[in-house]
Amino acid sequence: MSNHAATQTTDTENLKLGIYLALIQISVFFSFVLYCAFHRSPVPPTLNDGIPTPFIFGLLVILCGVVLTILYVQLTNRQEDRHV
């Protein structure tokens, strides 16, 4: 396979991976919004220290974005190293 064809294949794989990870992040975000805005549950509105539960869930959404970004970078760098 030529270098150009390998680059196109890698780019397509990276695009698919990026789309899948973006869909995961979007679903996590909208789950957070729906849960915090519309869900009535026995979950206390604050934790023991007075920290609002939606604040904790919001931090988890941000953490999920960071983890997915690191995962994307690691996987795409590994693919590029194999094709070089």
CSV table of C-alpha atoms in Angstrom, one decimal:
chain,number,residue,atom,x,y,z
A,1,MET,CA,0.0,0.0,0.0
A,2,SER,CA,1.4,3.4,-0.8
A,3,ASN,CA,2.0,6.0,1.8
A,4,HIS,CA,-0.8,8.2,0.4
A,5,ALA,CA,-3.3,5.3,0.7
A,6,ALA,CA,-2.2,4.5,4.2
A,7,THR,CA,-2.6,8.1,5.2
A,8,GLN,CA,-6.2,8.2,3.8
A,9,THR,CA,-7.0,5.0,5.6
A,10,THR,CA,-5.6,6.3,8.9
A,11,ASP,CA,-7.5,9.6,8.4
A,12,THR,CA,-10.8,7.7,7.8
A,13,GLU,CA,-10.2,5.5,10.9
A,14,ASN,CA,-9.4,8.6,13.0
A,15,LEU,CA,-12.5,10.3,11.8
A,16,LYS,CA,-14.7,7.3,12.7
A,17,LEU,CA,-13.0,7.1,16.1
A,18,GLY,CA,-13.6,10.8,16.7
A,19,ILE,CA,-17.2,10.6,15.7
A,20,TYR,CA,-17.8,7.6,18.0
A,21,LEU,CA,-16.1,9.4,20.9
A,22,ALA,CA,-18.0,12.6,20.2
A,23,LEU,CA,-21.3,10.7,20.3
A,24,ILE,CA,-20.3,9.2,23.6
A,25,GLN,CA,-19.6,12.7,25.0
A,26,ILE,CA,-22.8,14.1,23.6
A,27,SER,CA,-24.8,11.3,25.2
A,28,VAL,CA,-23.1,11.8,28.5
A,29,PHE,CA,-23.8,15.5,28.4
A,30,PHE,CA,-27.5,15.2,27.5
A,31,SER,CA,-27.9,12.5,30.1
A,32,PHE,CA,-26.5,14.9,32.6
A,33,VAL,CA,-28.9,17.7,31.4
A,34,LEU,CA,-31.9,15.4,31.4
A,35,TYR,CA,-31.1,14.0,34.8
A,36,CYS,CA,-30.4,17.3,36.5
A,37,ALA,CA,-33.3,19.2,34.9
A,38,PHE,CA,-36.1,16.7,34.8
A,39,HIS,CA,-35.4,13.7,37.0
A,40,ARG,CA,-36.9,13.6,40.4
A,41,SER,CA,-35.1,11.0,42.5
A,42,PRO,CA,-34.1,10.1,46.0
A,43,VAL,CA,-30.6,11.4,45.3
A,44,PRO,CA,-30.0,14.2,47.8
A,45,PRO,CA,-29.7,17.7,46.3
A,46,THR,CA,-26.4,18.2,48.2
A,47,LEU,CA,-23.7,15.9,49.6
A,48,ASN,CA,-22.5,16.0,53.2
A,49,ASP,CA,-20.3,19.0,52.6
A,50,GLY,CA,-23.1,21.0,51.0
A,51,ILE,CA,-21.8,20.4,47.4
A,52,PRO,CA,-24.7,20.3,45.0
A,53,THR,CA,-25.2,16.9,43.3
A,54,PRO,CA,-25.6,18.5,39.8
A,55,PHE,CA,-22.2,20.2,40.3
A,56,ILE,CA,-20.6,16.8,41.0
A,57,PHE,CA,-22.3,15.3,37.9
A,58,GLY,CA,-21.1,18.3,35.8
A,59,LEU,CA,-17.5,17.7,36.9
A,60,LEU,CA,-17.9,14.1,35.9
A,61,VAL,CA,-19.1,15.2,32.4
A,62,ILE,CA,-15.9,17.4,32.1
A,63,LEU,CA,-13.8,14.5,33.3
A,64,CYS,CA,-15.4,12.2,30.7
A,65,GLY,CA,-14.4,14.7,28.0
A,66,VAL,CA,-10.8,14.8,29.2
A,67,VAL,CA,-10.6,11.0,29.4
A,68,LEU,CA,-12.1,10.6,25.9
A,69,THR,CA,-9.7,13.2,24.5
A,70,ILE,CA,-6.7,11.4,26.0
A,71,LEU,CA,-8.0,8.1,24.6
A,72,TYR,CA,-8.4,9.7,21.2
A,73,VAL,CA,-4.9,11.1,21.2
A,74,GLN,CA,-3.3,7.8,22.4
A,75,LEU,CA,-5.1,5.7,19.8
A,76,THR,CA,-4.5,8.0,16.9
A,77,ASN,CA,-0.8,8.4,17.8
A,78,ARG,CA,-0.5,4.6,18.0
A,79,GLN,CA,-2.0,4.2,14.6
A,80,GLU,CA,0.3,6.9,13.1
A,81,ASP,CA,3.3,5.2,14.6
A,82,ARG,CA,2.4,1.9,12.9
A,83,HIS,CA,2.0,3.5,9.5
A,84,VAL,CA,5.3,5.5,9.6
